[in-house]
Each structure stands twice: as C-alpha cells, then as structure tokens.
Coordinates of C-alpha atoms and ligand atoms in Angstrom, one line a residue:
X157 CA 184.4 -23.8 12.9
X158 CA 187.8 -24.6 11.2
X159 CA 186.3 -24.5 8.2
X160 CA 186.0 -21.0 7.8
X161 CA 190.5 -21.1 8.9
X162 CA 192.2 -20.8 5.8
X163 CA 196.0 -20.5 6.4
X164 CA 197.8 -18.0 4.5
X165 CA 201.7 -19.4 4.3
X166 CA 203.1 -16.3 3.6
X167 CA 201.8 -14.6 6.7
X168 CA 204.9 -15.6 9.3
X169 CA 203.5 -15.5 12.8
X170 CA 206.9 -14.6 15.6
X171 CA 204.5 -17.1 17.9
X172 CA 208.3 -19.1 17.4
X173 CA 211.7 -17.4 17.7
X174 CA 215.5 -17.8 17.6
X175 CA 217.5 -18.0 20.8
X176 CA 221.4 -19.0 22.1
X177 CA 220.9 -18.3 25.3
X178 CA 218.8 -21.1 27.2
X179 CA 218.1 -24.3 26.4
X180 CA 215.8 -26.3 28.1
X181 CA 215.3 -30.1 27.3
X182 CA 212.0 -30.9 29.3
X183 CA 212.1 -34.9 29.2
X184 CA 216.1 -34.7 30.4
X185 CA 215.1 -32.1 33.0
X186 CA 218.4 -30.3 31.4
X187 CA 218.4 -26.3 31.7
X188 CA 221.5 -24.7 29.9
X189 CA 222.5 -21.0 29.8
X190 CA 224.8 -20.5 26.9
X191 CA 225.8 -24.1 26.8
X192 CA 226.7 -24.2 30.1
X193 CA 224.7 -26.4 32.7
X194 CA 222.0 -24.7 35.4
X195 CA 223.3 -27.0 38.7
X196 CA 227.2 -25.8 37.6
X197 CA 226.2 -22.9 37.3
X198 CA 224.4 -22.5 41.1
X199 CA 227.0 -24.3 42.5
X200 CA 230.1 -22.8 41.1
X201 CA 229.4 -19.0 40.1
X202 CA 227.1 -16.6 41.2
X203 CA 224.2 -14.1 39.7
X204 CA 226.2 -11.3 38.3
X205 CA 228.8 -13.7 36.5
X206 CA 225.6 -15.6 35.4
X207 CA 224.3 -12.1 34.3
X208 CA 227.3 -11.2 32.3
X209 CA 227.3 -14.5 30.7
X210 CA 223.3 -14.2 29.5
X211 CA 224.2 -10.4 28.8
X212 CA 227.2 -11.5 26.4
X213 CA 227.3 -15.2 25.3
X214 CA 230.6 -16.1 27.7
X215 CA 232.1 -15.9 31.3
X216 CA 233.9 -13.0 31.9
X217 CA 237.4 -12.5 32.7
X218 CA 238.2 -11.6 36.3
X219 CA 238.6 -7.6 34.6
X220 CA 235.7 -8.2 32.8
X221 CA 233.6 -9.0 35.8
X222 CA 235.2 -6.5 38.0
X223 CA 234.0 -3.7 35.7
X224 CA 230.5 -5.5 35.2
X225 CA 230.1 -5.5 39.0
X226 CA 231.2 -1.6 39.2
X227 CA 228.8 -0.9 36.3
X228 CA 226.3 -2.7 38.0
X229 CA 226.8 -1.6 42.0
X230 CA 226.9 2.3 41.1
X231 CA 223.8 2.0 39.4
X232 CA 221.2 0.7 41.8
X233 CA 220.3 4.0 43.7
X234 CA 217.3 5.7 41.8
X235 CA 216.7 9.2 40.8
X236 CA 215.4 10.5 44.3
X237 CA 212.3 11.8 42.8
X238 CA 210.9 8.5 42.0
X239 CA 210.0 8.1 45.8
X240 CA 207.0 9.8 45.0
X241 CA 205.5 7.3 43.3
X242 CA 206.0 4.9 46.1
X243 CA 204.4 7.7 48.0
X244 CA 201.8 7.5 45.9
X245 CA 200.7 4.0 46.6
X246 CA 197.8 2.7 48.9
X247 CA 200.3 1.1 52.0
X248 CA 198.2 -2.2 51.1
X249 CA 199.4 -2.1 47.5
X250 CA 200.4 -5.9 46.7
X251 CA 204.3 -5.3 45.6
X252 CA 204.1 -6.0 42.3
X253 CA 201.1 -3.5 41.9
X254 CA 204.2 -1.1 42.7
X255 CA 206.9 -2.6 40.2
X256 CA 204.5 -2.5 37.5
X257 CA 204.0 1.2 38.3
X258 CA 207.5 2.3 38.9
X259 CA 209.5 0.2 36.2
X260 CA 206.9 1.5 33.9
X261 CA 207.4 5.0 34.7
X262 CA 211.4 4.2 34.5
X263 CA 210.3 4.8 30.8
X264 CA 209.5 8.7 31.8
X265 CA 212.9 9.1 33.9
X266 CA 215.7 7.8 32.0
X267 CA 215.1 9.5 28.5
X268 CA 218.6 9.1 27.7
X269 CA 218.5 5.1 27.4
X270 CA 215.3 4.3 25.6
X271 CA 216.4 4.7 22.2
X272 CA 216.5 1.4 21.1
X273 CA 218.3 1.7 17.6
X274 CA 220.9 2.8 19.7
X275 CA 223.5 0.0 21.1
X276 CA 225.2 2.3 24.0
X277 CA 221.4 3.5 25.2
X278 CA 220.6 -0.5 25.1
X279 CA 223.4 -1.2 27.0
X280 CA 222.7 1.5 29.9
X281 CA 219.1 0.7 29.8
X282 CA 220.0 -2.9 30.1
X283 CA 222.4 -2.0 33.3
X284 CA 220.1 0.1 34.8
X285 CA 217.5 -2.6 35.1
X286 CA 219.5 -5.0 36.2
X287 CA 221.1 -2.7 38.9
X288 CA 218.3 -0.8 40.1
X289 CA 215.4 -4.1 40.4
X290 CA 216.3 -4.8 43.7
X291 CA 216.6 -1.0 45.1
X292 CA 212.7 -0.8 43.6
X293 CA 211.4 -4.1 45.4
X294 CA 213.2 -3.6 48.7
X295 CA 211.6 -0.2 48.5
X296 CA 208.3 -1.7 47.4
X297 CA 208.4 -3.7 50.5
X298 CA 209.6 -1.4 53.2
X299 CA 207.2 1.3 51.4
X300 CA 204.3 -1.6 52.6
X301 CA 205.7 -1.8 56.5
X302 CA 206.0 1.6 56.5
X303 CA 209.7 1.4 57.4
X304 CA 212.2 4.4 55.7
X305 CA 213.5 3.6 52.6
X306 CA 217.3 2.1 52.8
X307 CA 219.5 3.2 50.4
X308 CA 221.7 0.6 48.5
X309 CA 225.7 0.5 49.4
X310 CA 228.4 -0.6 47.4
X311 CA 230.5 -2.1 49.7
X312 CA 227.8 -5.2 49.4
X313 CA 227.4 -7.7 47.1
X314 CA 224.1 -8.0 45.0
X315 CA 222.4 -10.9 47.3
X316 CA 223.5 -8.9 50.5
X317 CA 222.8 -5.5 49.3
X318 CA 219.0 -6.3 48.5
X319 CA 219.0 -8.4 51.9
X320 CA 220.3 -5.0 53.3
X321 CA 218.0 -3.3 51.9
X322 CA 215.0 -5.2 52.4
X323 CA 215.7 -5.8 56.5
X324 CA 217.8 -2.9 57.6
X325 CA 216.6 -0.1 59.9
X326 CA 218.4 3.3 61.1
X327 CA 217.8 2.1 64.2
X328 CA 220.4 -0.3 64.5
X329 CA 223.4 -2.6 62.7
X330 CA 221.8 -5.0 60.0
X331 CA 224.3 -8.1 59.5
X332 CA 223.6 -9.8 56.3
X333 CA 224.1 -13.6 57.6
X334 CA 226.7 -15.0 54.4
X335 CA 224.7 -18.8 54.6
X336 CA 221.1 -16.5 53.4
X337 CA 222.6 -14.5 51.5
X338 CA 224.1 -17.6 49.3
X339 CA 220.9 -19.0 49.5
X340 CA 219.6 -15.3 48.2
X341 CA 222.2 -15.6 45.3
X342 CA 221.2 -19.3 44.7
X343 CA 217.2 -18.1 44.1
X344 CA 218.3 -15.1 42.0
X345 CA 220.5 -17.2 39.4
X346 CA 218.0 -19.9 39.5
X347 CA 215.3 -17.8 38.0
X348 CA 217.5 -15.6 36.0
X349 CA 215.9 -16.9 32.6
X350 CA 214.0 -19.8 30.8
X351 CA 213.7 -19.7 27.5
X352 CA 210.3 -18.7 26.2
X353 CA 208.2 -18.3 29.2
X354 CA 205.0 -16.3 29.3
X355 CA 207.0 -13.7 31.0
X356 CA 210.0 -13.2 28.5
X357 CA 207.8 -14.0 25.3
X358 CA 206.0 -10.9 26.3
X359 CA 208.8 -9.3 26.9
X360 CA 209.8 -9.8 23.3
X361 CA 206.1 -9.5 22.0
X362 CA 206.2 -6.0 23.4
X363 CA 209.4 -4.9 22.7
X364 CA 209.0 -6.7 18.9
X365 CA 206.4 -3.5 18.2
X366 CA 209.6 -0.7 19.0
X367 CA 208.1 0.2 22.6
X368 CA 210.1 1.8 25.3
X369 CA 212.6 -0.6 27.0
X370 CA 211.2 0.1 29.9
X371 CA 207.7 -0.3 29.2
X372 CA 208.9 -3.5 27.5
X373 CA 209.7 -4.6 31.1
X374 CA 206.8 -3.6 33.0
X375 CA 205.1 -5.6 30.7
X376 CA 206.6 -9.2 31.6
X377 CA 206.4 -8.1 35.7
X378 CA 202.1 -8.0 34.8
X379 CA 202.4 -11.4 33.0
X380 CA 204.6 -12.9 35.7
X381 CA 202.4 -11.8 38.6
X382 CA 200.1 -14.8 37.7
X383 CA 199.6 -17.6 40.1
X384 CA 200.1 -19.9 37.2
X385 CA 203.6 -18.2 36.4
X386 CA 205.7 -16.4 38.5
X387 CA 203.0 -15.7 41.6
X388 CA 203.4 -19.8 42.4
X389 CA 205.6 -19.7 44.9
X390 CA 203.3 -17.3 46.6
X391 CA 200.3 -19.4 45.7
X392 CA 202.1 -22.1 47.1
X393 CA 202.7 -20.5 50.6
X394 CA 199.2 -19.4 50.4
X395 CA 198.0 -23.5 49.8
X396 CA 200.3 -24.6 52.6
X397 CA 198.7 -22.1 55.1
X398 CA 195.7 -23.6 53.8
X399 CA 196.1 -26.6 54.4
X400 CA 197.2 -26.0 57.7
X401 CA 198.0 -29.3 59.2
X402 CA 199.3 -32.2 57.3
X403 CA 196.3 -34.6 58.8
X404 CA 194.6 -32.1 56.1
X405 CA 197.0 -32.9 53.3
X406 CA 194.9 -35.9 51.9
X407 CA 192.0 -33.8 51.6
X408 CA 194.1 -31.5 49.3
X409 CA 195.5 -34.2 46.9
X410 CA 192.3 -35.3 46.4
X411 CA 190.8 -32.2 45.4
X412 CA 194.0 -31.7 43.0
X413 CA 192.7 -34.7 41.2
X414 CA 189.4 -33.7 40.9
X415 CA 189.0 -32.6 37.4
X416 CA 185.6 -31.0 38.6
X417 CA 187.4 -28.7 41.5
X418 CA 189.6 -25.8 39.7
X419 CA 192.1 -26.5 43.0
X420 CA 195.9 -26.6 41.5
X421 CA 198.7 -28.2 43.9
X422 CA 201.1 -25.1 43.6
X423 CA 204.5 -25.2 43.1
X424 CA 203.7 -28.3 41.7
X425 CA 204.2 -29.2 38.1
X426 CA 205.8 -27.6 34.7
X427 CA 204.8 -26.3 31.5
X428 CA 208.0 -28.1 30.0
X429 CA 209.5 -30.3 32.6
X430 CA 208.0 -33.8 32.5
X431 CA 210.8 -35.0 34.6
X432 CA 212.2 -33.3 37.7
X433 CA 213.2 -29.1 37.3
X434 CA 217.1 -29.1 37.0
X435 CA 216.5 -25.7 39.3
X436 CA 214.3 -27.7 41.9
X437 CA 217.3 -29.7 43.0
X438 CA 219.4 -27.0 43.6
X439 CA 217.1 -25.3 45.1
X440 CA 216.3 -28.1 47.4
X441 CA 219.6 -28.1 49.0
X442 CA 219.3 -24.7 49.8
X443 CA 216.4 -25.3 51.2
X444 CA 217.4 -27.5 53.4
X445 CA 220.5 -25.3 54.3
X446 CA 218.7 -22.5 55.1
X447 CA 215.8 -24.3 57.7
X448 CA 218.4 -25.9 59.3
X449 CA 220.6 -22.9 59.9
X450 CA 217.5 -21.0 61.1
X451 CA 216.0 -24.0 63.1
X452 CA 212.0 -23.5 61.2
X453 CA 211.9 -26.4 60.0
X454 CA 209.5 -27.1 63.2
X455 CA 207.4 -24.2 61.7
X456 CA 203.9 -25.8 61.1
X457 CA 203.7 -24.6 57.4
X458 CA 207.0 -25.5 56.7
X459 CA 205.9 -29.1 58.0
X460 CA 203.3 -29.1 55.9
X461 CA 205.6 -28.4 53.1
X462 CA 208.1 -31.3 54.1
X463 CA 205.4 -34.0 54.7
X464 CA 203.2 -32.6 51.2
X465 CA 206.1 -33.0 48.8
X466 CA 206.6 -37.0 50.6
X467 CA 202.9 -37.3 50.1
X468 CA 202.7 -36.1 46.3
X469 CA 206.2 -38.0 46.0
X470 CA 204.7 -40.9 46.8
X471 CA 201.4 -40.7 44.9
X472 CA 200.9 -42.6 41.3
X473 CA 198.3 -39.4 40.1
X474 CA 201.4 -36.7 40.2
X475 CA 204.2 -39.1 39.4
X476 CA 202.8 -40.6 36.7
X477 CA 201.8 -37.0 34.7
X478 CA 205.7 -36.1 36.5
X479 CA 204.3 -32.9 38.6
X480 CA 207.1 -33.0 40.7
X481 CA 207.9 -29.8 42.9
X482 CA 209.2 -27.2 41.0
X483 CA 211.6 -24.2 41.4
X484 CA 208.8 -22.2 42.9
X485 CA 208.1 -25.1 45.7
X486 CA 211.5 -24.6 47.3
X487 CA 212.0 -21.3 46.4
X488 CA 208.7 -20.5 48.4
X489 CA 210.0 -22.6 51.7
X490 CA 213.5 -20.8 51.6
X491 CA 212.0 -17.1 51.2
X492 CA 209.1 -18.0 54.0
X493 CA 211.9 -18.7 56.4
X494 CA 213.7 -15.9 55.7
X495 CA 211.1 -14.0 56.8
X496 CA 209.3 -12.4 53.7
X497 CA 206.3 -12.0 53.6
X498 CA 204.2 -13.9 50.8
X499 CA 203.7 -10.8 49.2
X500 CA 207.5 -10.4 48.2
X501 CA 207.9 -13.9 46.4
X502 CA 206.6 -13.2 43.0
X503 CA 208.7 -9.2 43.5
X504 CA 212.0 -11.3 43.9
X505 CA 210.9 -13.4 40.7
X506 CA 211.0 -10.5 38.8
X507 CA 214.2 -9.0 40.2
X508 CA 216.2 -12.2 39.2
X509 CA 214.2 -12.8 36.3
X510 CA 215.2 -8.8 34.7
X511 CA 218.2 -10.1 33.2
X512 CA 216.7 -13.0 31.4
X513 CA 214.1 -10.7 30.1
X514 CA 216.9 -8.1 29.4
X515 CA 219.2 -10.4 27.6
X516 CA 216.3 -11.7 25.4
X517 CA 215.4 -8.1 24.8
X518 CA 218.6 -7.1 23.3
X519 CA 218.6 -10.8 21.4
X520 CA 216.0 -9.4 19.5
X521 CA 216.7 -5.9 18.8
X522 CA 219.8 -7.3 17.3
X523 CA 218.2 -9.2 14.4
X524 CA 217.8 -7.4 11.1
X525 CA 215.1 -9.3 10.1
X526 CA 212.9 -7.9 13.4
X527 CA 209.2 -7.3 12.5
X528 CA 206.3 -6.8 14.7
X529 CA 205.0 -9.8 16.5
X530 CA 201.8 -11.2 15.2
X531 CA 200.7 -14.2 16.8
X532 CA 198.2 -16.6 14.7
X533 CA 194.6 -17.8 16.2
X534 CA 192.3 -20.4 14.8
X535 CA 188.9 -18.6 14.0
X536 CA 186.3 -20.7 15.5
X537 CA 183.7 -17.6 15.3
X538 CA 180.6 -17.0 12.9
X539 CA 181.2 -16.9 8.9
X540 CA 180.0 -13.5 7.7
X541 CA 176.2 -12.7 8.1
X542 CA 174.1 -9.7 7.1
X543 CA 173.1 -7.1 9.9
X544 CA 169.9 -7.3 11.9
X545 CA 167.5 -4.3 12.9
X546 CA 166.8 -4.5 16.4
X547 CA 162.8 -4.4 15.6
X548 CA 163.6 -7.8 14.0
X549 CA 166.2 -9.5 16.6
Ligands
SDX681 C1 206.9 -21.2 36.5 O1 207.3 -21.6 31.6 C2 208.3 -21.4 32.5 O2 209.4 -21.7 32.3 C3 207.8 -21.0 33.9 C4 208.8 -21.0 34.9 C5 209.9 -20.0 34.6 O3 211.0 -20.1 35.1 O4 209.6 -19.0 33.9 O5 209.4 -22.2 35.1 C6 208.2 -20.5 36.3 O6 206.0 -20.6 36.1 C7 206.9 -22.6 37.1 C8 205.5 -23.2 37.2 C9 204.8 -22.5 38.4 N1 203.4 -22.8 38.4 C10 202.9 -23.5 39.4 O7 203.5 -24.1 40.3 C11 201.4 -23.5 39.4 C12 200.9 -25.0 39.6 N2 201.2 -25.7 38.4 C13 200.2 -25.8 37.4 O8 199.4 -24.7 37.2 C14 200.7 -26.4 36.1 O9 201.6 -27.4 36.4 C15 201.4 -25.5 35.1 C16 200.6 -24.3 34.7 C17 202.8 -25.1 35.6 C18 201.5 -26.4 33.8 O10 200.2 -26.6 33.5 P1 199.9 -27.6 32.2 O11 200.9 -27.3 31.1 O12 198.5 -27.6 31.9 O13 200.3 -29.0 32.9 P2 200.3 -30.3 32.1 O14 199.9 -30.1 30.7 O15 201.7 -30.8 32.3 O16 199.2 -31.1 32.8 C19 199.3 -32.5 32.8 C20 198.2 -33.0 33.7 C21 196.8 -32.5 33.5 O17 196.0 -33.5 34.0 P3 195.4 -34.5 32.9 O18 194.6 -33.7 31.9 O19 196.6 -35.2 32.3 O20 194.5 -35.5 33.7 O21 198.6 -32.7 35.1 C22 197.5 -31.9 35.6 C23 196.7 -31.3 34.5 O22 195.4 -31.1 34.9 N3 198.2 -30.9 36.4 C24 198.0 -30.7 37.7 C25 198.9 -29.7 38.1 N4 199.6 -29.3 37.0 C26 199.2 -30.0 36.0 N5 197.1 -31.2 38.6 C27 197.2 -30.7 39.9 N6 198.1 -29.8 40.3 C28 198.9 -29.3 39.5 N7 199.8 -28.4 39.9

C-alpha cells in the first residue's frame, strides 16, 4: 500500500549515522579501526591497545597504555553484593540470560557514572564495562557448573585473567597456557567492533533517547544473543553436532539451498562481506594453532568442521552468492577446543564486543546535534476507515 507513504523530508530519520572509528569495505573484505587495518592489528597489538585506540582515535604511548591497562586491571572485581543476582539465577540459565540481567542492573550499582552529560562519569562508566565484562561472564559460567566464583588478579593480563577466571579452581594451580591465551586475545580484538551492526546500532538507538549507560549496554547483549548475530558461532557448534558425521554433510548443503527449508549454514555468510571476512583469516590461523597445539583436531565435530568448510569451499551455490565462513566459523572451532561450552560463545562475543559498543556510545554522546533516534517504516497498512459495532462485524 505505498500509496498511502508520503515522505515528509524534513522528518530526519538516525536509521544512518556518522562514525571514524570502523570502516568496513564489504566487496574488498577490508575492516579498518581508526584507519588502521584489522589483520595488523591481530597480528601486531593486542585487545587493550586496540581498546585504547577505538576509545581515543590513536595508539597510545607506552605511558599511555601503561595507565590504560592499570585503569583497566583494578577495575574488573565487582561490588561483592552483585553475587546475588547470580545467586538468583535458575543453574540452567543460558549465560547471556545472566549478562542481560547483571549489566542491566550495573545501572542500579554504579550511580556515580551514569550521568551522561558528564565526560569524567562517561569515562568511568566506559572503564568499568570494559574492565568488569569478563569478571561477569566467567562468573556467569562458573555460576552454571556450580564451581565458586574466581576472583580476577592483576598480575594477569586481560586474555589470561578471564581464562583464569573462567577454569580455575581452589583446588589446585590453574596455568594459563600463553599459545590459548594469544588465541583468546586474537577472538577478543577480532570482535571488538563493526561498524553498524545490529548490536552497536542498538546500542546507539538506546542510548540516542538519554538512557542509562548501562542499560544502553544490556540492550545490544539481547540483540546480539541472536543466532543470526552474535549467537552464530554457537549455532554453528550446534549445526556441526548436528550433522554429526561428514558422510551427513551433503544432506546439509542441500537443505541450505532449499529455499523451502528455513535451515541456515551457520557461521556461514555476511550481512556486508561479499568477499572473504578480513577477521576470518586471522582467525583461521589461530584456529589452526590452537587444534594443533591441543591435538582435537581428531575430534569428530571438529572434523566435521574441517571437511564442511572444504565442502562449501568447493560448492558454486555458496561461492557464487560469496558465503564464505565467517569470523564466527573459526571463532566457534577455537573456543570448542578450548573447552567451552557452546553456551559461552555468544557471552565472549559480548565481552570483546563492550568496547565497540562503548566507543560508539561515547561517539555519539559527543555530538551536539544528538536527537532521539527515530527510525522511518514504509506503511503498507489500511488507509483510515470508520469504526465497526461488533453486532455488525
Ligand atoms: C555476525 O553485521 C555484522 O557486522 C555482524 C558481525 C559483527 O561482527 O557484528 O559480523 C557478526 O553476525 C556475523 C554473521 C553471523 N551469522 C551467521 O553466521 C548466521 C548464518 N548467516 C546467515 O544468517 C546470513 O548469512 C546473514 C544473516 C549473516 C546475512 O544474511 P543476508 O544478508 O540475508 O545474506 P545475503 O543477503 O548475503 O544472502 C544472499 C543469498 C540469499 O540467497 P538468494 O536469495 O540469493 O538465493 O545467500 C543466502 C540467502 O538466502 N544465504 C544463505 C546463508 N546466508 C545467506 N544460505 C545458506 N546459508 C547461509 N548461511
């Protein structure tokens, strides 16, 4: 019913915003963060200098980082009260079910960074969040083996302390293995932000109406838990267990064709990338780094996973409309040998993926021109009728 659309150009809809700090050219594959080039980036810094530099627009100085770092490492214990709402969780609570929860009530805790007109309560709130991500989802997860909590140290760095966190027990020495926790590093700077994904644009949708940064942030953990979004890479575990064998593998590239059958090949494919995901590559080598370090690669869904991405490699119907594997393929395949369960992909997403929503957060505070998001819609509905008496319906 487009007839009954009429477009009001004055009305300025925020669907579109200004950024600096990603670029993303989908036919190059190219993925920059403040000009500078994702596969550099993975291969020559790490998460925290990428933080600063999607925090504030340039690589820090070696003093700039160090006091970064110590801003960062003594904030990521919680106030000890929030255990209870851990506590408070069914054990079978999905992880992210919890991060929604507690990030959300973050907003209740820390009253003395959520104004946002003010730049130094932005900056702590933007620290905190960063810092204390990886305490909440290690806590998430041990809170769903019902193992104690382990309490961050500072003597770690980011990748190992969450490692730490996430695998130690009282009961005895916990050695964070340096090749994992690279590859740990690797998936947190790899996901650390991407432009205007459905995650980050609600993000800034939310925070565009004045809300609680906090609340701002539980907001893009809900959007991200989708299988289409951030909850691939555990869709994609999921699809590999499925399929089980790879003698079964045909039977799941055809169904990925079938236009009738709702069946997606996870961890497949891009919303912008029409060529291979600059991340994907990286990630790849870690990948393989970490299987062969561990010795899995014998493990029959990670053998599904090898001889799958030949198979779709090698198929005209996924080359041709470029659904190649994407970040959350590999990302999947490194975190399932690690050890986590499936439930703790999509909760390691949404650690990394803090800062990007952070950064873009403060981005948009900081324009004057800010209002309230407002996306547009096509009316396709009914043109205006007169009421009907329900003796006459
Ligand atoms: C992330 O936006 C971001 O930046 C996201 C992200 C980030 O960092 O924030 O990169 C993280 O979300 C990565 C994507 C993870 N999602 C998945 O792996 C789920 C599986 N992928 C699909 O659901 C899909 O590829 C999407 C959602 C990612 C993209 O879907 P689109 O935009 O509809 O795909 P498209 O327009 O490129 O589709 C082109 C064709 C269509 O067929 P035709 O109409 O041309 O015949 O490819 C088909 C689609 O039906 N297709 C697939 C497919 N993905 C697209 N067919 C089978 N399996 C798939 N995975």
């Amino acid at each position: 019913r487009a007839d009954v659309f009429t477009y009001d150009p004055s009305y300025t809809s925020t669907a579109a915003c200004d950024s600096t700090i990603t670029f993303i050219d989908g036919d190059k594959g190219e993925l920059l963060h403040r000009g500078y080039p994702i596969d550099q980036l993975a291969s020559k810094s790490h998460y925290l200098e990428v933080c600063y530099l999607l925090l504030y627009g340039e690589l820090p100085t070696a003093a700039q980082l160090d006091d970064f770092e110590h801003r960062v490492t003594h904030h990521t214990m919680l106030h000890e009260q929030m255990q209870y709402f851990f506590r408070g969780f069914r054990r079978d609570a999905h992880p992210m079910a919890i991060m929604v929860g507690v990030v959300g009530a973050m907003a209740a805790f820390y009253h003395d960074s959520t104004d946002i007109h003010d730049s130094w309560q932005r900056e702590v709130a933007s620290i905190r969040l960063i810092a204390k991500m990886p305490t909440i989802a290690a806590w998430a997860y041990k809170y769903s083996v019902g193992q104690p909590f382990v309490y961050p140290r500072n003597d770690l760095t980011y990748a190992e302390n969450f490692l730490h966190m996430c695998f130690a027990v009282p009961a005895e020495e916990y050695k964070v293995n340096p090749i994992l926790a690279r590859a740990m590093d690797r998936i947190f700077t790899l996901h650390a932000d991407h432009e205007q994904n459905a995650s980050t644009s609600t993000v800034r949708l939310a925070s565009s109406s004045g809300a609680n940064p906090f609340a701002c942030i539980a907001a893009g953990i809900a959007c991200l838990w989708g299988p289409a979004h951030g909850g691939a890479n555990q869709a994609c575990l999921e699809m590999l267990r499925e399929i089980g064998t790879p003698d079964r593998i045909p039977e799941f590239l055809a169904r990925a064709k079938d236009k009738d059958d709702p069946f997606r090949l996870m961890g497949f494919g891009h919303r912008v990338y029409k060529n291979f995901d600059p991340r994907a590559k990286v990630m790849k080598e870690s990948a393989d780094e970490v299987l062969d370090l561990l010795g899995v690669e014998d493990k029959p869904v990670l053998k599904v996973a090898k001889e799958l991405e030949a198979a779709a490699l090698a198929d005209d119907y996924f080359v041709d409309r470029k659904l190649f594997p994407n970040v959350d393929f590999y990302s999947g395949i490194i975190l399932e040998a690690m050890g986590f369960p499936t439930s703790m992909f999509t909760p390691l997403f949404a650690v990394s993926r803090t800062v990007g929503w952070v950064s873009q957060w403060k981005e948009q505070l900081a324009d004057p021109q800010l209002r309230i998001g407002r996306p547009r819609q096509l009316y396709l509905g009914e043109t205006s009728r007169d009421y009907v008496d329900i003796e006459n319906r």
